[in-house]
Structure formats: C-alpha cells, structure tokens
XYZ file of C-alpha atoms in Angstrom:
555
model
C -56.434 -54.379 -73.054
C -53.715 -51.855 -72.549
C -51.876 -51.932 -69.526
C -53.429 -47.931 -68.546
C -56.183 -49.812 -68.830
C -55.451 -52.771 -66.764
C -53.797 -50.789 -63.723
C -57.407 -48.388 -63.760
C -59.174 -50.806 -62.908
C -57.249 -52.959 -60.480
C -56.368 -49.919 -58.570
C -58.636 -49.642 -55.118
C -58.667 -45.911 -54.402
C -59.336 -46.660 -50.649
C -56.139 -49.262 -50.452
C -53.976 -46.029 -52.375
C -55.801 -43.253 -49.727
C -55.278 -45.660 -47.242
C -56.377 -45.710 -43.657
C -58.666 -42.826 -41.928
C -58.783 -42.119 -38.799
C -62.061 -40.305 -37.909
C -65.582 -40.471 -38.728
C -65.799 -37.376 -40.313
C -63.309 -38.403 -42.800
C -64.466 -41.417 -43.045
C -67.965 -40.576 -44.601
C -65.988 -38.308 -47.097
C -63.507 -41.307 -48.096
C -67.370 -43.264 -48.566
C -68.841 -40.305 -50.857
C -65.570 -39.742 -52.571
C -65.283 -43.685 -53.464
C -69.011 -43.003 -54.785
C -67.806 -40.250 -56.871
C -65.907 -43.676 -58.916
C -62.681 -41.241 -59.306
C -59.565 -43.211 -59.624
C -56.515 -41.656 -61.315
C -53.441 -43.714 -62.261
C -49.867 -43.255 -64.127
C -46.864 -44.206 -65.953
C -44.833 -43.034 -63.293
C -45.766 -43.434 -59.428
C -44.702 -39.733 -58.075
C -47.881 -38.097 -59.391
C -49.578 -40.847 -58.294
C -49.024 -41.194 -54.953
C -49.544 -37.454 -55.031
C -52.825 -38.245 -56.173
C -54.127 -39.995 -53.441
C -52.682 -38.427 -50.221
C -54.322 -34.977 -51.488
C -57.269 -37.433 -50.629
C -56.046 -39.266 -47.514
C -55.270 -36.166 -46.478
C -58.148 -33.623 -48.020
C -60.200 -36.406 -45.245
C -58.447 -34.405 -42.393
C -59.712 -31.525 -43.421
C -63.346 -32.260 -43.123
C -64.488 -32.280 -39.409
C -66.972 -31.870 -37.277
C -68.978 -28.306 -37.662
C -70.253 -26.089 -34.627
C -73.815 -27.382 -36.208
C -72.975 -30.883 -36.719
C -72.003 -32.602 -39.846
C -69.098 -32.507 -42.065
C -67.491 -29.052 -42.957
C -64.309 -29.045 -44.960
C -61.393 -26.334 -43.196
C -58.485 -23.910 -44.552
C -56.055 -26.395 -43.427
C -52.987 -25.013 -42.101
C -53.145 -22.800 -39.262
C -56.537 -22.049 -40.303
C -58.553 -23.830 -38.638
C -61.727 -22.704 -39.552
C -64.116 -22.273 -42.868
C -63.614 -18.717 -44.242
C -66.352 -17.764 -46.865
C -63.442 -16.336 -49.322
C -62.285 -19.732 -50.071
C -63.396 -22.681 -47.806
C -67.234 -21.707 -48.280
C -66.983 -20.884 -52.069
C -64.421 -22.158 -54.353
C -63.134 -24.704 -52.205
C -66.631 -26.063 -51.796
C -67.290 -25.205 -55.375
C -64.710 -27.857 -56.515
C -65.348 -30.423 -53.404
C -69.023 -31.074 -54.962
C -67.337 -32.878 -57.527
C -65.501 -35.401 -55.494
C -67.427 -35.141 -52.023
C -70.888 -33.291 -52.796
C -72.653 -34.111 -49.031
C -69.775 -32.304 -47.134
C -69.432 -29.737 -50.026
C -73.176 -29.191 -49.243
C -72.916 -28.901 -45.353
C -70.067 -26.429 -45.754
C -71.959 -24.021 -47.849
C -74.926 -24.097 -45.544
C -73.253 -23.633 -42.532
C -72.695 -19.989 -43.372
C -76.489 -19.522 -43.779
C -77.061 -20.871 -40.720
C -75.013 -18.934 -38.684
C -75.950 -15.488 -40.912
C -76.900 -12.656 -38.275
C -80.186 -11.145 -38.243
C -78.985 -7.757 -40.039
C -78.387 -10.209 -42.951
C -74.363 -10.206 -42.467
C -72.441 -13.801 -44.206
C -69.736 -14.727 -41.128
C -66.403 -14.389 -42.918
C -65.354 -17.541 -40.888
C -66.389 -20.539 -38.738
C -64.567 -21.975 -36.268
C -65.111 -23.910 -33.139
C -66.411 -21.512 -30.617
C -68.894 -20.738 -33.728
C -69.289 -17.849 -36.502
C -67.196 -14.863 -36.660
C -68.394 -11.310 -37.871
C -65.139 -8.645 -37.566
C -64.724 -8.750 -41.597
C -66.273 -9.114 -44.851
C -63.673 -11.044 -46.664
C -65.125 -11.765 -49.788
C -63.317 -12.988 -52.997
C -64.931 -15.442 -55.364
C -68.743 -15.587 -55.646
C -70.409 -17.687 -53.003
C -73.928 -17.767 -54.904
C -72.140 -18.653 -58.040
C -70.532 -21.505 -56.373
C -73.693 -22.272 -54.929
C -75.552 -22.148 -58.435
C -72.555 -24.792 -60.066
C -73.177 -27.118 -56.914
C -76.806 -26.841 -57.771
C -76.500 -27.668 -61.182
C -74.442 -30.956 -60.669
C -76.702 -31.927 -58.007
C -79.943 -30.733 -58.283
C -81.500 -30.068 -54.858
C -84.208 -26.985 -54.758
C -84.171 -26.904 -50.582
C -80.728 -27.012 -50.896
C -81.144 -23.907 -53.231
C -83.569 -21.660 -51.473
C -82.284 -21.627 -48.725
C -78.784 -20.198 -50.114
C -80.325 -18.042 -51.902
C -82.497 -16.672 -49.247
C -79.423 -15.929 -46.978
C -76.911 -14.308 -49.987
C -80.007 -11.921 -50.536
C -79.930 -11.007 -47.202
C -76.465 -10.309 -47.100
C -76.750 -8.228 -50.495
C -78.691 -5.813 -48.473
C -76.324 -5.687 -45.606
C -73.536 -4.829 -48.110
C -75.253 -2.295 -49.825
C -76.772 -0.875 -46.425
C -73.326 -0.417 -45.101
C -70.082 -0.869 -47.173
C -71.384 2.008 -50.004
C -70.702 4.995 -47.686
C -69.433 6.970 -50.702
C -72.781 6.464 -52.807
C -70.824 5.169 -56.022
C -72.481 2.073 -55.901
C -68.936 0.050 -55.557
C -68.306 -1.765 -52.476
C -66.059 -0.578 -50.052
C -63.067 -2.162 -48.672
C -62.601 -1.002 -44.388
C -59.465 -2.897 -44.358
C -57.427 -5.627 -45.641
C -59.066 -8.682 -44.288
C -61.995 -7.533 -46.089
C -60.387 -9.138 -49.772
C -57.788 -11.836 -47.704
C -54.979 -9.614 -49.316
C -52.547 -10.150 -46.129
C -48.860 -8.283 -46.389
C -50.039 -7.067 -50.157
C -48.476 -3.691 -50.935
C -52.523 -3.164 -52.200
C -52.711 -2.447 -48.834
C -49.883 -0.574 -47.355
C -50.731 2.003 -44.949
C -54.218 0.555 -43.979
C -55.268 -1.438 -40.929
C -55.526 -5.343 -41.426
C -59.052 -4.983 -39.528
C -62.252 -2.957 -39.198
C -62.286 0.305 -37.245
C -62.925 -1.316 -33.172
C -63.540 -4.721 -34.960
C -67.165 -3.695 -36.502
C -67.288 -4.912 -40.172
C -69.846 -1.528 -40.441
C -67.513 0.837 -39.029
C -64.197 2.722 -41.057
C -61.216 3.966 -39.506
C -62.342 7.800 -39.359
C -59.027 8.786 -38.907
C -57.805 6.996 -41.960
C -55.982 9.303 -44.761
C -56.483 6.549 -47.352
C -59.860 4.529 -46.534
C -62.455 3.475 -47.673
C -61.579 2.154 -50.791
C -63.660 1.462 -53.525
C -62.661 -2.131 -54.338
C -62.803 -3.697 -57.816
C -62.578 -7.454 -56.526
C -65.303 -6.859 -53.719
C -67.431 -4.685 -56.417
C -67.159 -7.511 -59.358
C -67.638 -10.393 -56.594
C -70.948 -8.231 -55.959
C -71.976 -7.585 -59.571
C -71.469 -11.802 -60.435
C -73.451 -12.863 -57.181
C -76.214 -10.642 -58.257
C -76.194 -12.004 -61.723
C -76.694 -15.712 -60.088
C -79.257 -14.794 -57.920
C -81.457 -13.886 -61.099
C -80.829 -17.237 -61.941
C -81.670 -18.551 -58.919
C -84.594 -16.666 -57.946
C -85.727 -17.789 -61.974
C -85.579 -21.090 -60.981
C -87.478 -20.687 -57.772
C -90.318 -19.013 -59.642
C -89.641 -16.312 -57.541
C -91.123 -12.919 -58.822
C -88.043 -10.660 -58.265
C -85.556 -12.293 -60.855
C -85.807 -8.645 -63.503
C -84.569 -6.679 -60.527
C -81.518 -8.674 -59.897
C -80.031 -8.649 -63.393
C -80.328 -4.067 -62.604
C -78.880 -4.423 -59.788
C -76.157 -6.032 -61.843
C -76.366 -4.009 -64.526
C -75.821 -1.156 -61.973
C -72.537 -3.163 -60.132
C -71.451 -3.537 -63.166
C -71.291 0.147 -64.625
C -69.834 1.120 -61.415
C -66.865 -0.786 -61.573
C -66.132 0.293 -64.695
C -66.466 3.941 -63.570
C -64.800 3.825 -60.741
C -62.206 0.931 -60.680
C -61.148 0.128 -64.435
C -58.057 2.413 -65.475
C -58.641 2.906 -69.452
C -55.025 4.157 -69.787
C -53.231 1.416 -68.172
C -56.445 -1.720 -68.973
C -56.073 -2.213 -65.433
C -58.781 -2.569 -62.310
C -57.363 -0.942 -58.824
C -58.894 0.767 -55.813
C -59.841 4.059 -55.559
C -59.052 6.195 -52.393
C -60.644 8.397 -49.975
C -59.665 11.478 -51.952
C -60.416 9.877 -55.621
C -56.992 8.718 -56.663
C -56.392 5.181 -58.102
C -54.255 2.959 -55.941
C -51.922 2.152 -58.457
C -50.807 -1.395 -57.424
C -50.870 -4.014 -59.775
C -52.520 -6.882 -57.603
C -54.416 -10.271 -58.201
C -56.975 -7.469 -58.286
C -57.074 -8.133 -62.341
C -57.783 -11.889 -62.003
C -60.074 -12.124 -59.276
C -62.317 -9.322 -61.761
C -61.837 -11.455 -64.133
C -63.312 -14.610 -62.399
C -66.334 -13.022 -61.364
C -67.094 -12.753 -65.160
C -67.028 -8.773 -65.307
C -65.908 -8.162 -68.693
C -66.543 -9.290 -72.639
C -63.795 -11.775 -74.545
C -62.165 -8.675 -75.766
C -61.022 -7.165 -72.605
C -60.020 -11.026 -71.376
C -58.103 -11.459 -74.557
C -56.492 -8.141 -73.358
C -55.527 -8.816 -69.885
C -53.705 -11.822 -71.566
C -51.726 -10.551 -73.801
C -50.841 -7.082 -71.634
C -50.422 -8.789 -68.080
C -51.471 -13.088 -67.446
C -49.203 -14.027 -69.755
C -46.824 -11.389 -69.776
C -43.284 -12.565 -67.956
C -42.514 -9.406 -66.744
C -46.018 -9.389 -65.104
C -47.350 -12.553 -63.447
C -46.775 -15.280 -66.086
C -43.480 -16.587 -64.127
C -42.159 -19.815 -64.153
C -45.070 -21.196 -61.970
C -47.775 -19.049 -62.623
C -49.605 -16.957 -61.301
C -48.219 -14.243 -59.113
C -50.245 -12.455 -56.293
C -48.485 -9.477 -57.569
C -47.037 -8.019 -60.774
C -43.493 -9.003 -60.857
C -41.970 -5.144 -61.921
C -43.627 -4.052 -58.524
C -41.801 -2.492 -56.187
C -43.435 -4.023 -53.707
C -42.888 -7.306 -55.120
C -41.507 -10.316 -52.777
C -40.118 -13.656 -53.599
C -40.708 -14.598 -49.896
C -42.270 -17.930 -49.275
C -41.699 -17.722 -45.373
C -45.016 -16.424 -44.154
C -48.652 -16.095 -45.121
C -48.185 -13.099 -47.632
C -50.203 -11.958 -50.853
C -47.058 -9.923 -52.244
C -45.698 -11.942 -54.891
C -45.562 -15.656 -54.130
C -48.026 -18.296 -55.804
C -51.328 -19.164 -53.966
C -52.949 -22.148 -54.147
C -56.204 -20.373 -53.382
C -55.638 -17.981 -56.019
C -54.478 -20.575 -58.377
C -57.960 -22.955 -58.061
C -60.158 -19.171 -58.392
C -58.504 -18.377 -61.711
C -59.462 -21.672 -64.925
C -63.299 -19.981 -64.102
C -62.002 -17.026 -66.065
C -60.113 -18.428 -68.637
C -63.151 -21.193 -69.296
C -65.312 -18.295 -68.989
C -63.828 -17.050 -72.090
C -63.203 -20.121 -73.763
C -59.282 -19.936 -73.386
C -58.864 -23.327 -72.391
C -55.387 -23.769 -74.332
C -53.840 -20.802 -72.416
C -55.132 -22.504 -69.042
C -53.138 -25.363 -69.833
C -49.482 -23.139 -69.903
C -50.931 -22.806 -66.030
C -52.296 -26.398 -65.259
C -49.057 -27.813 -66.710
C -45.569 -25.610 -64.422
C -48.224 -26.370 -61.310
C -48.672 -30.134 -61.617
C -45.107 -30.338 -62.522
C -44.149 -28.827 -59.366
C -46.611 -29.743 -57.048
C -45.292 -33.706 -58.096
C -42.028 -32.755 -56.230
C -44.037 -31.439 -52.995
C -44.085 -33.662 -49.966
C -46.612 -31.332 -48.167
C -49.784 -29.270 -49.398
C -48.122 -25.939 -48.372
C -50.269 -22.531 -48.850
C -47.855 -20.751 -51.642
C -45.330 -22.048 -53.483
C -42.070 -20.201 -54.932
C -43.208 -18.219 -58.675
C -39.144 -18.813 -59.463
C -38.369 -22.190 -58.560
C -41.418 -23.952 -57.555
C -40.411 -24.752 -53.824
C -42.909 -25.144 -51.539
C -44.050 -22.530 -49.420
C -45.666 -21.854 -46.173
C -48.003 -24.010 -43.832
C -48.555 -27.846 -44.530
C -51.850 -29.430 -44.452
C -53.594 -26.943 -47.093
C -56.927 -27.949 -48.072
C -56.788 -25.468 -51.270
C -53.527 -27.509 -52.677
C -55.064 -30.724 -51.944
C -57.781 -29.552 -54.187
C -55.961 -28.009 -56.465
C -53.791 -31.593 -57.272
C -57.749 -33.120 -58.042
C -58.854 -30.288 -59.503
C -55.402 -29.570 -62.105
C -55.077 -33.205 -63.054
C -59.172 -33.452 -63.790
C -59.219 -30.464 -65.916
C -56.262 -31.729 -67.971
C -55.857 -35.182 -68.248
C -59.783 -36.611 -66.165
C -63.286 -36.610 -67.029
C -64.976 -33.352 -65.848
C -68.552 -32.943 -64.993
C -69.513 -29.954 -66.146
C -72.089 -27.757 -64.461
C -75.302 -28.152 -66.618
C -74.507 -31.055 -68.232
C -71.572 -31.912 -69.992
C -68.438 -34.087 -69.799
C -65.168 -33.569 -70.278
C -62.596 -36.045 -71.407
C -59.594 -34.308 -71.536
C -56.610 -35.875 -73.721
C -53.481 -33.823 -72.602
C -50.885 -35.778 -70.522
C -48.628 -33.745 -67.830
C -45.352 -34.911 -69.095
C -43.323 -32.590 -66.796
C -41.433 -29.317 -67.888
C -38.553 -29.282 -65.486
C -35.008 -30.584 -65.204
C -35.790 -33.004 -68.113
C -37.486 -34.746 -65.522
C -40.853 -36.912 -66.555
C -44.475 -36.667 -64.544
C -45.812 -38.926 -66.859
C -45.911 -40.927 -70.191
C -49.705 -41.599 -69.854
C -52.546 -41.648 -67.513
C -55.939 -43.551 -66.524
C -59.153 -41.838 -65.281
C -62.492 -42.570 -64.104
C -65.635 -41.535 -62.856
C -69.457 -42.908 -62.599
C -71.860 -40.125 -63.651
C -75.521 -41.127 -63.209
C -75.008 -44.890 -62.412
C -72.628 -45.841 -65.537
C -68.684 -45.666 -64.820
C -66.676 -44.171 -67.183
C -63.044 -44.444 -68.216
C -60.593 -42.251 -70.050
C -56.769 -43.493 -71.343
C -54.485 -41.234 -72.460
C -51.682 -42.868 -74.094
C -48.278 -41.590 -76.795
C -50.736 -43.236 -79.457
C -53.956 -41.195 -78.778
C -57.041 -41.365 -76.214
C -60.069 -44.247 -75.385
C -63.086 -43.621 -73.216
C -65.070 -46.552 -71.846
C -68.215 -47.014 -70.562
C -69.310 -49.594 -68.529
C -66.696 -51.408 -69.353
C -67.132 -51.031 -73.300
C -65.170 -48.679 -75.726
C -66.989 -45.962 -76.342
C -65.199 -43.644 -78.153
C -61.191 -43.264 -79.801
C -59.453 -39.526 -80.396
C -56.488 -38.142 -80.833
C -54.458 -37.118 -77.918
C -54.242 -32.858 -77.952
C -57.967 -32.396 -77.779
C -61.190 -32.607 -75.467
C -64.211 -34.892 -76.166
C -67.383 -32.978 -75.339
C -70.299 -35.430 -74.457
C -73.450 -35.069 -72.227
C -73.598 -36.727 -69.565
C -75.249 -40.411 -70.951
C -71.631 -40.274 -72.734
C -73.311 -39.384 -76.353
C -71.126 -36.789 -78.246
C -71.748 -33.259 -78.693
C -68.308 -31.577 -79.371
C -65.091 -31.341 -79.641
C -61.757 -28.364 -78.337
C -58.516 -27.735 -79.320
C -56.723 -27.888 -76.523
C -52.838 -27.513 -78.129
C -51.418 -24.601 -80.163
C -50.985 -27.673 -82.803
C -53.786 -28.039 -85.303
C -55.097 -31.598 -84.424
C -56.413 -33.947 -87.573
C -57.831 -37.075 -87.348
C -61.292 -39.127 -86.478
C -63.132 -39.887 -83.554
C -64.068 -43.116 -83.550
C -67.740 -43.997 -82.050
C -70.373 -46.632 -82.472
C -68.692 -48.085 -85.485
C -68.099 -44.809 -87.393
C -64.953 -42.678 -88.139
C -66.358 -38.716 -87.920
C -62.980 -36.764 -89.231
C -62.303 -33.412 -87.783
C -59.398 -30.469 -87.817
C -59.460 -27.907 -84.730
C -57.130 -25.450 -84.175
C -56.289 -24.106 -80.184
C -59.411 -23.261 -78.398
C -61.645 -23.792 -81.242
C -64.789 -25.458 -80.430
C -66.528 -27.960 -82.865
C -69.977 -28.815 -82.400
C -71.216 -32.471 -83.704
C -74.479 -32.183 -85.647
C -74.666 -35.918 -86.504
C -73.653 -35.957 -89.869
C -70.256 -34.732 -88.685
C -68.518 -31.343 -86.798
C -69.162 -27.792 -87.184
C -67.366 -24.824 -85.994
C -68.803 -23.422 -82.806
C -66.471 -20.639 -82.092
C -62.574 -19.829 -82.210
C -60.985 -17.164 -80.814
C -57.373 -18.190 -81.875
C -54.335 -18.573 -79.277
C -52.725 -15.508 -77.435
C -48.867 -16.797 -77.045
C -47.241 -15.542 -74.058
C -44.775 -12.254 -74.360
C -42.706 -10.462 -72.833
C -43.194 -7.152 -72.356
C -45.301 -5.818 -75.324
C -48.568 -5.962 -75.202
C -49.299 -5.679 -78.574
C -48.145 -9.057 -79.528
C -50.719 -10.476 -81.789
C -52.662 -13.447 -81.455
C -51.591 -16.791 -83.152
C-alpha cells in the first residue's frame, strides 16, 4: 500500500476540521463527513488549507429567517445574495453539503413577493427587494442540484417561483422593447466601483427595483450578463418543466430562442468579438468587463465564438490572463485598478467570479485551458491565511474581507476539479490525475495527493502519485492510469471515457478488471470506451495563451 494511500485513509476529516461551535455548523460538518470527502498531501500547507475552508465554510451556514441552515457571503456580508450565495455558491455546496445547499436555494422562493420578484438578498430582519442583482443562473444551479440529488418537490417548487420571476423581469426591466434586460443601476449585476458603471447610481431610482433614474443621461442599459443570465434560465426551465410533465416546456426554449437573438443584436460588438451594454441613446458602453465571461457561463454562444474569446481576450496577457487569473477587468483599461483595499470589481481577482467561470470552459470542453486557471489560484491561495474576497491579479496577495464563503469554496471546488473525484451532474465521475505542484518562487504545493468520496453507498479513492494514478473502490483497486489525464466512469465506478487534460500527448493503458485497454489523447480530446477499447469522442485541440494577437493559432 502506498503511503498516499495509507495517510487517506487514516486521516479523520472531523479531527483535521476540528471543533464546531454551533449547531448549524454542526449538521453541515455531519452531511459533509457523509459526503466521504477527505483530501490529503505530500506537503501539509495545502492541506491544512484544505480543511479550515471546511472548519470554517461551517461558520458560514447559520440559522435562516425561516429556519434551517442557509450558507452566507461571509465577510461583511452577512446575508444570502441570489448572485452568488443562492446560485453558484449553492450550486457547488450540493456537492459537499447538499441539505443546507437545498435550504439556501429555497429560501429565496419562499420569501419571493407576490408580483413574482426573486429577493436579491436575505438577511436577518428577512428578504430584501431594492435590486435585481443577478449574475449566474439560479434555475441552472437549481437543475445541477437536481440532477445529483434527485428530489421532484424540491424541483417544482423552484421552478414554480423562477417562472414567476421571469414574468416580473420581462413585465418591468424591458422598458425599451428590445427584448434584453435592463440594468437600473449597478447593484443590479454586483459590478461595485467597475468603470462598467461610471456615471450611474449604485441603486434603483427611490430604491424601487421597477423604477429608472428619469433623469439619467446614460440609463437604462441593455445588459449582456443580465440578458444571457435570462436566455440560460429560460433554457433550464424547458428542462425542468419537461421533467415535470408540465405542458409549457416548447414555449420556454422561444422564449430562449428570442433572449438569445437579442443579445446578439443588441449587446455582441462584431467588430471588436466583444459583449457590452448599450445606452440610453444606442451607443455601446465600450468597457471591457467580466461582462465577456459571465456571457460565456450562461452558455450563450457555439465552441467557435468560445474558442474566440480565448484566444482574443481569457488568455490574452494584455487582457485578463494575468499572473492569477482572471481579472474583473481588461488589464489595457483605463479604468483598470490593481487595488485590493476595498470591495471593487475594477481589476482585482474575485473569488466569486473565479468559481462562475470552469462552467464555461467545461461547457465547451476546454478543460486543459481551465487548468492554466485552477493551477496560479491553488498555488496562491496555499500561501493565504484568510479566505479574503479578491486577491492581487500581479502578485497573488490576498485581498479584502476575511471569512469569504466563495474562497472557501473555491479551495474544495479548485482542488476537486483538478486533482478529486467529481460528481458530475447527470451521472458521471471524475477522477482527475493532475497534481498542483506549485508555480511560484520554486516553491512546491505538492508532490502527490489522496482523494475520496462515497457516491451511492460505495467509497471511492483516487492517488495521484510521480509514477501515475489508482482509484479504489471499496477498498479494492479498481482502476490504474497515467497521471496527465481524467478517468470518465459512471457513477457504479464502470468506465466510460477518458480526457486529455495536458498539452502533452498522454500514451499508455488503463488498467481495469485484469485488462490493459491502451490509449493516446491529445489536450482536451475526449475518448469514449466502447468495450473493446477507446474511440475518439471529440477534440477541439489546445488554444495556448498569447499575448496580444489574437490570431494566434491553436496547438
């Protein structure tokens, strides 16, 4: 038995998290430690990073004006806010914590007013209704938790309430009749201190999320983020109302269609392959935001225009692929800030818009691009010694705030995607064989790495080690692989593929049930077993990062 092996499974997640103080977190520490996640190292400092993200991710789940757990900002947000805490936040929580992931996402149902309006936030003293403030898709996060889950009440009832608050969007934030939605102000997209929004109020005209400034020279806009977060909810609600039997599923995927073809016309610059907001009197608002990633997430767009936005701005250094990417803001902006001293969406690194952004690379099956991302992160965030909101896009310092539940979940969420086993929504695994060795100061993260999770009453257990990869289950080996690629199985643990997950083209066998199945794959290809060995399933090739020319061609 190797000695990965060996310190897996000696290692008592609730001895590493260590002690919790309330009952709240308590039942989270119980249905994380039935989630069977343990993560271990060759070195302790990711480690122990590891586990207080959970000791302290427990902190962050209290009480709710309802009753029952819901998880909070963190910070000096001390609420749920349906951009992040409700949706993407919860959206990754149902992996690791599913009952207060649940709770959290409900709670904004249950507080919904009777004109159909989604609270932006929940506090305390109860639901709050000045803004919209909408970024990533809550009925797509509700449709993954579904999937991993499976509960129809649970269902419904979301998608009853997002319905509801389709028509209260489209009753009252499409006062220009272009079928876009409007942003009143900047708390509508979270966007605080971005030069997107210079010149316009942070809040809604005499605090009424249906009400404009009138006296405005710039607003409404037409926003692309709010727009695309419209078109992708409306695509998951004719999934959802599909698998409610429900007879109106046809008329959600027009209403999409429609969301769709008006972001395009309104929003998406053909000359510059860029998505900004458009103005009172027509004109683009020529600011090159997270505006282009947060379209990108909510799935608007084929693999051609994703391959594009990678090779003219993701990965472009003199865009947002900095040393710790990604920036809130293009770097040759003018309004560009390296500040890290204060809650601000003009240029430093946020963890919230850091765990929004592998759903559009996955999306598009650029997992080996994602990875140039996952890797600067978890290199820096092993140096942090609190779960600030931002971090520095230069040198990786730590930013604003302590105590944010979006970096918390972005340490479980990184180190599962790259080195874990990930439960994918509708029925795969993924055992990821990449190790984090570190990228700065010759300094290492680690040499190798254990990981586990039970998945439908069998535990499972994936080593990464110099000399390649071994998953376990129950106990048994299961499978052997290379290091540099990702073992695709259901979720019993039987096979079904195989990624490239290095610019390297990886050769060798995966060894399983007494048989040695050989394979090649090349970055981001995707091999498909068919029993008598692989086939190719797709491979879109590698876009390297550049700097400057957009034209750079794919590897």
């Amino acid at each position: 038995m190797s000695s990965m092996l060996s310190k897996l499974r000696e290692t008592k997640a609730e001895d590493r998290i260590g002690p919790v103080e309330t009952e709240t977190g308590r039942s989270v520490l119980a249905g994380f430690l039935d989630s069977g996640v343990k993560f271990v190292s060759s070195r302790p400092r990711i480690e122990d990073l590891y586990y207080r993200a959970l000791h302290d991710l427990t902190g962050c789940v209290v009480p709710s004006p309802a009753g029952g757990p819901m998880l909070i900002e963190g910070a000096e947000f001390t609420g749920a806010w349906l951009e992040s805490t409700g949706t993407i936040s919860a959206e990754i929580l149902s992996r690791f914590c599913p009952e207060a992931a649940r709770r959290t996402f409900e709670l904004f149902a249950d507080f919904q007013r009777e004109d159909g309006l989604i609270p932006y936030k929940l506090i305390d003293s109860g639901p709050a209704f000045r803004q919209v403030q909408m970024v990533t898709p809550l009925a797509r996060s509700v449709w993954n938790h579904y999937l991993l889950r499976g509960d129809k009440k649970f269902l419904e009832k979301m998608y009853r309430a997002i319905s509801r608050n389709d028509l209260w969007l489209e009753k009252y934030r499409n006062t220009r009749n272009t079928g876009c939605v409007e942003a009143f102000c900047t708390f509508d997209t979270g966007s605080d201190a971005s030069p997107r929004f210079w010149h316009v109020p942070d809040a809604p005209y005499l605090a009424d999320p249906a009400r404009c400034d009138p006296d405005s020279p710039l607003l409404p806009f037409l926003a692309p983020d709010m727009t695309a977060n419209v078109y992708c909810q409306r695509k998951y609600l004719g999934l959802m109302a599909r698998e409610l039997d429900l007879p109106d599923a046809p008329g959600w995927e027009e209403k999409a269609r429609r969301s769709f073809e008006s972001l395009m016309r309104c929003c998406y610059d053909g000359r510059d392959h860029y998505f900004y907001d458009r103005d009172r009197h027509g004109r683009f608002v020529r600011v090159q935001s997270d505006n282009l990633i947060r379209v990108l997430a909510c799935e608007a767009g084929d693999d051609a225009m994703f391959e594009d936005a990678l090779r003219r701005y993701l990965l472009n250094t003199r865009k947002y692929f900095c040393r710790y990417p990604i920036t809130t803001v293009a770097m040759d902006e003018p309004g560009f800030s390296q500040s890290i001293e204060y809650n601000s969406w003009a240029g430093q690194v946020s963890f919230l818009t850091q765990i929004r952004l592998p759903h559009a690379f996955e999306y598009h099956h650029r997992y080996v691009e994602l990875t140039w991302i996952l890797h600067p992160i978890i290199t820096a965030l092993s140096r942090f010694r609190k779960f600030p909101g931002s971090m520095s896009a230069w040198l990786g310092h730590e930013g604003y705030g302590a105590n944010y539940s979006p970096a918390m979940l972005c340490v479980l969420d990184y180190l599962e995607r790259m080195s874990g086993i990930f439960p994918v929504p509708g029925g795969d695994l993924w055992f990821t064989a990449l190790i984090p060795r570190g990228i700065d100061h010759g300094e290492v993260v680690a040499e190798e790495t254990g990981y586990s999770r039970a998945v439908d009453g069998a535990l499972f257990e994936l080593i990464n080690e110099e000399g390649g990869s071994s998953v376990y289950r129950d106990g048994e080996l299961l499978y052997r692989f290379p290091g540099g690629v990702r073992l695709v199985t259901d979720r019993s643990g039987a096979l079904r593929g195989l990624t490239g997950m290095t610019v390297r083209r990886i050769t060798g066998t995966v060894d399983w049930l007494g048989r040695a199945v050989p394979f090649a794959v090349s970055g981001n290809e995707r091999l498909e077993y068919t029993g008598p060995g692989f086939v190719r399933a797709g491979n879109p090739g590698v876009v390297p990062p550049n700097y400057g020319d957009p034209d750079t061609l794919a590897l």
